[in-house]
Amino acid sequence: SGCRNNRGRITSRRRGGGHKRFYRKLDFKRDKSGVPATVHSVEYDPNRSARIALLNYVDGEKRYILAPIGLRVGSRVESGPSADIRPGNALPLDNIPLGSIVH
């Protein structure tokens, strides 16, 4: 809104709209079970304080995820109950042993 009313007039001074940002939709569900992906790039996201990683799946689909510490370009990432316990992988809490770091 940029502190403007319905006629476009500024109603609150010194309250700008900010810089224009491109919103990147993130995959929080990680529902592609058993399909491996490689990290294409780790990018800065102006909408949040965390870095994001662009994943290229084997079937050709591309998705963004929050990039955990230790995720590098070229790393293989997988989701599902059979995934290994590594940074970037997503699996059910039942399959994660006690004492593991959860991102």
PDB file of C-alpha atoms in Angstrom:
ATOM      1  CA  SER A   1       0.000   0.000   0.000  1.00  0.00           C
ATOM      2  CA  GLY A   2       2.948   2.347   0.584  1.00  0.00           C
ATOM      3  CA  CYS A   3       0.879   4.411   3.064  1.00  0.00           C
ATOM      4  CA  ARG A   4      -1.435   5.722   0.361  1.00  0.00           C
ATOM      5  CA  ASN A   5      -5.210   5.950   0.498  1.00  0.00           C
ATOM      6  CA  ASN A   6      -7.777   4.986  -2.140  1.00  0.00           C
ATOM      7  CA  ARG A   7      -7.042   8.160  -4.150  1.00  0.00           C
ATOM      8  CA  GLY A   8      -3.284   7.525  -4.258  1.00  0.00           C
ATOM      9  CA  ARG A   9      -2.388  10.336  -1.854  1.00  0.00           C
ATOM     10  CA  ILE A  10       0.320   9.829   0.763  1.00  0.00           C
ATOM     11  CA  THR A  11      -1.328   9.626   4.194  1.00  0.00           C
ATOM     12  CA  SER A  12       1.737   8.835   6.314  1.00  0.00           C
ATOM     13  CA  ARG A  13       4.971  10.634   5.511  1.00  0.00           C
ATOM     14  CA  ARG A  14       8.400   8.939   5.337  1.00  0.00           C
ATOM     15  CA  ARG A  15       6.894   5.455   5.056  1.00  0.00           C
ATOM     16  CA  GLY A  16       7.946   4.214   1.648  1.00  0.00           C
ATOM     17  CA  GLY A  17       6.858   1.161  -0.252  1.00  0.00           C
ATOM     18  CA  GLY A  18      10.387  -0.225  -0.401  1.00  0.00           C
ATOM     19  CA  HIS A  19      12.285  -1.721  -3.283  1.00  0.00           C
ATOM     20  CA  LYS A  20      10.531  -3.864  -5.878  1.00  0.00           C
ATOM     21  CA  ARG A  21      11.065  -7.566  -5.130  1.00  0.00           C
ATOM     22  CA  PHE A  22      10.515 -10.710  -7.153  1.00  0.00           C
ATOM     23  CA  TYR A  23       8.800 -13.295  -4.921  1.00  0.00           C
ATOM     24  CA  ARG A  24      10.199 -16.809  -5.233  1.00  0.00           C
ATOM     25  CA  LYS A  25       7.776 -19.572  -4.288  1.00  0.00           C
ATOM     26  CA  LEU A  26       9.405 -22.151  -2.045  1.00  0.00           C
ATOM     27  CA  ASP A  27       8.615 -25.842  -1.791  1.00  0.00           C
ATOM     28  CA  PHE A  28       7.876 -26.359   1.906  1.00  0.00           C
ATOM     29  CA  LYS A  29       5.995 -29.633   1.388  1.00  0.00           C
ATOM     30  CA  ARG A  30       8.809 -31.546  -0.365  1.00  0.00           C
ATOM     31  CA  ASP A  31       6.273 -34.043  -1.730  1.00  0.00           C
ATOM     32  CA  LYS A  32       8.376 -35.535  -4.566  1.00  0.00           C
ATOM     33  CA  SER A  33       9.160 -38.740  -2.708  1.00  0.00           C
ATOM     34  CA  GLY A  34      12.033 -40.824  -4.053  1.00  0.00           C
ATOM     35  CA  VAL A  35      12.919 -38.456  -6.922  1.00  0.00           C
ATOM     36  CA  PRO A  36      16.526 -37.233  -6.564  1.00  0.00           C
ATOM     37  CA  ALA A  37      17.531 -33.670  -7.390  1.00  0.00           C
ATOM     38  CA  THR A  38      20.770 -31.758  -7.761  1.00  0.00           C
ATOM     39  CA  VAL A  39      21.397 -28.274  -6.405  1.00  0.00           C
ATOM     40  CA  HIS A  40      21.724 -25.946  -9.400  1.00  0.00           C
ATOM     41  CA  SER A  41      22.416 -22.753  -7.436  1.00  0.00           C
ATOM     42  CA  VAL A  42      22.297 -21.216  -3.965  1.00  0.00           C
ATOM     43  CA  GLU A  43      20.836 -17.712  -4.187  1.00  0.00           C
ATOM     44  CA  TYR A  44      20.121 -14.644  -2.102  1.00  0.00           C
ATOM     45  CA  ASP A  45      16.430 -14.020  -1.498  1.00  0.00           C
ATOM     46  CA  PRO A  46      15.415 -10.428  -0.666  1.00  0.00           C
ATOM     47  CA  ASN A  47      12.114 -11.589   0.873  1.00  0.00           C
ATOM     48  CA  ARG A  48      13.695 -13.575   3.737  1.00  0.00           C
ATOM     49  CA  SER A  49      16.929 -13.700   5.697  1.00  0.00           C
ATOM     50  CA  ALA A  50      17.787 -17.277   4.655  1.00  0.00           C
ATOM     51  CA  ARG A  51      19.493 -18.371   1.437  1.00  0.00           C
ATOM     52  CA  ILE A  52      17.485 -20.456  -1.011  1.00  0.00           C
ATOM     53  CA  ALA A  53      18.594 -23.293  -3.274  1.00  0.00           C
ATOM     54  CA  LEU A  54      17.294 -24.043  -6.762  1.00  0.00           C
ATOM     55  CA  LEU A  55      16.839 -27.792  -7.269  1.00  0.00           C
ATOM     56  CA  ASN A  56      16.808 -29.547 -10.653  1.00  0.00           C
ATOM     57  CA  TYR A  57      14.906 -32.828 -10.361  1.00  0.00           C
ATOM     58  CA  VAL A  58      15.678 -35.814 -12.580  1.00  0.00           C
ATOM     59  CA  ASP A  59      12.246 -35.527 -14.246  1.00  0.00           C
ATOM     60  CA  GLY A  60      13.013 -31.930 -15.330  1.00  0.00           C
ATOM     61  CA  GLU A  61      11.090 -29.994 -12.666  1.00  0.00           C
ATOM     62  CA  LYS A  62      12.736 -27.077 -10.836  1.00  0.00           C
ATOM     63  CA  ARG A  63      11.875 -25.963  -7.294  1.00  0.00           C
ATOM     64  CA  TYR A  64      13.262 -23.641  -4.621  1.00  0.00           C
ATOM     65  CA  ILE A  65      13.923 -24.803  -1.045  1.00  0.00           C
ATOM     66  CA  LEU A  66      15.442 -23.145   2.007  1.00  0.00           C
ATOM     67  CA  ALA A  67      19.160 -23.853   1.836  1.00  0.00           C
ATOM     68  CA  PRO A  68      20.532 -25.465   5.006  1.00  0.00           C
ATOM     69  CA  ILE A  69      24.117 -24.905   6.126  1.00  0.00           C
ATOM     70  CA  GLY A  70      26.416 -27.268   4.241  1.00  0.00           C
ATOM     71  CA  LEU A  71      24.376 -27.444   1.024  1.00  0.00           C
ATOM     72  CA  ARG A  72      26.596 -26.761  -2.004  1.00  0.00           C
ATOM     73  CA  VAL A  73      26.086 -26.504  -5.754  1.00  0.00           C
ATOM     74  CA  GLY A  74      26.097 -30.004  -7.211  1.00  0.00           C
ATOM     75  CA  SER A  75      24.869 -31.726  -4.034  1.00  0.00           C
ATOM     76  CA  ARG A  76      22.255 -34.462  -4.432  1.00  0.00           C
ATOM     77  CA  VAL A  77      19.047 -33.951  -2.452  1.00  0.00           C
ATOM     78  CA  GLU A  78      16.151 -36.350  -1.944  1.00  0.00           C
ATOM     79  CA  SER A  79      12.918 -36.449   0.032  1.00  0.00           C
ATOM     80  CA  GLY A  80      10.868 -39.350   1.323  1.00  0.00           C
ATOM     81  CA  PRO A  81      11.113 -42.063   3.974  1.00  0.00           C
ATOM     82  CA  SER A  82      14.031 -43.819   2.263  1.00  0.00           C
ATOM     83  CA  ALA A  83      16.255 -40.694   2.042  1.00  0.00           C
ATOM     84  CA  ASP A  84      19.660 -40.638   3.730  1.00  0.00           C
ATOM     85  CA  ILE A  85      20.305 -38.373   6.707  1.00  0.00           C
ATOM     86  CA  ARG A  86      22.235 -35.523   5.058  1.00  0.00           C
ATOM     87  CA  PRO A  87      21.816 -31.733   4.858  1.00  0.00           C
ATOM     88  CA  GLY A  88      19.018 -30.868   2.432  1.00  0.00           C
ATOM     89  CA  ASN A  89      17.190 -34.192   2.563  1.00  0.00           C
ATOM     90  CA  ALA A  90      13.621 -34.309   3.883  1.00  0.00           C
ATOM     91  CA  LEU A  91      12.228 -37.362   5.631  1.00  0.00           C
ATOM     92  CA  PRO A  92       9.591 -38.145   8.288  1.00  0.00           C
ATOM     93  CA  LEU A  93      10.533 -37.533  11.917  1.00  0.00           C
ATOM     94  CA  ASP A  94      10.058 -41.242  12.666  1.00  0.00           C
ATOM     95  CA  ASN A  95      13.051 -42.042  10.438  1.00  0.00           C
ATOM     96  CA  ILE A  96      15.403 -39.467  11.996  1.00  0.00           C
ATOM     97  CA  PRO A  97      17.500 -40.870  14.887  1.00  0.00           C
ATOM     98  CA  LEU A  98      17.694 -39.087  18.226  1.00  0.00           C
ATOM     99  CA  GLY A  99      20.407 -36.453  18.465  1.00  0.00           C
ATOM    100  CA  SER A 100      20.350 -35.522  14.768  1.00  0.00           C
ATOM    101  CA  ILE A 101      20.289 -31.850  13.806  1.00  0.00           C
ATOM    102  CA  VAL A 102      16.932 -30.927  12.276  1.00  0.00           C
ATOM    103  CA  HIS A 103      16.759 -27.899   9.971  1.00  0.00           C
TER     104      HIS A 103
END
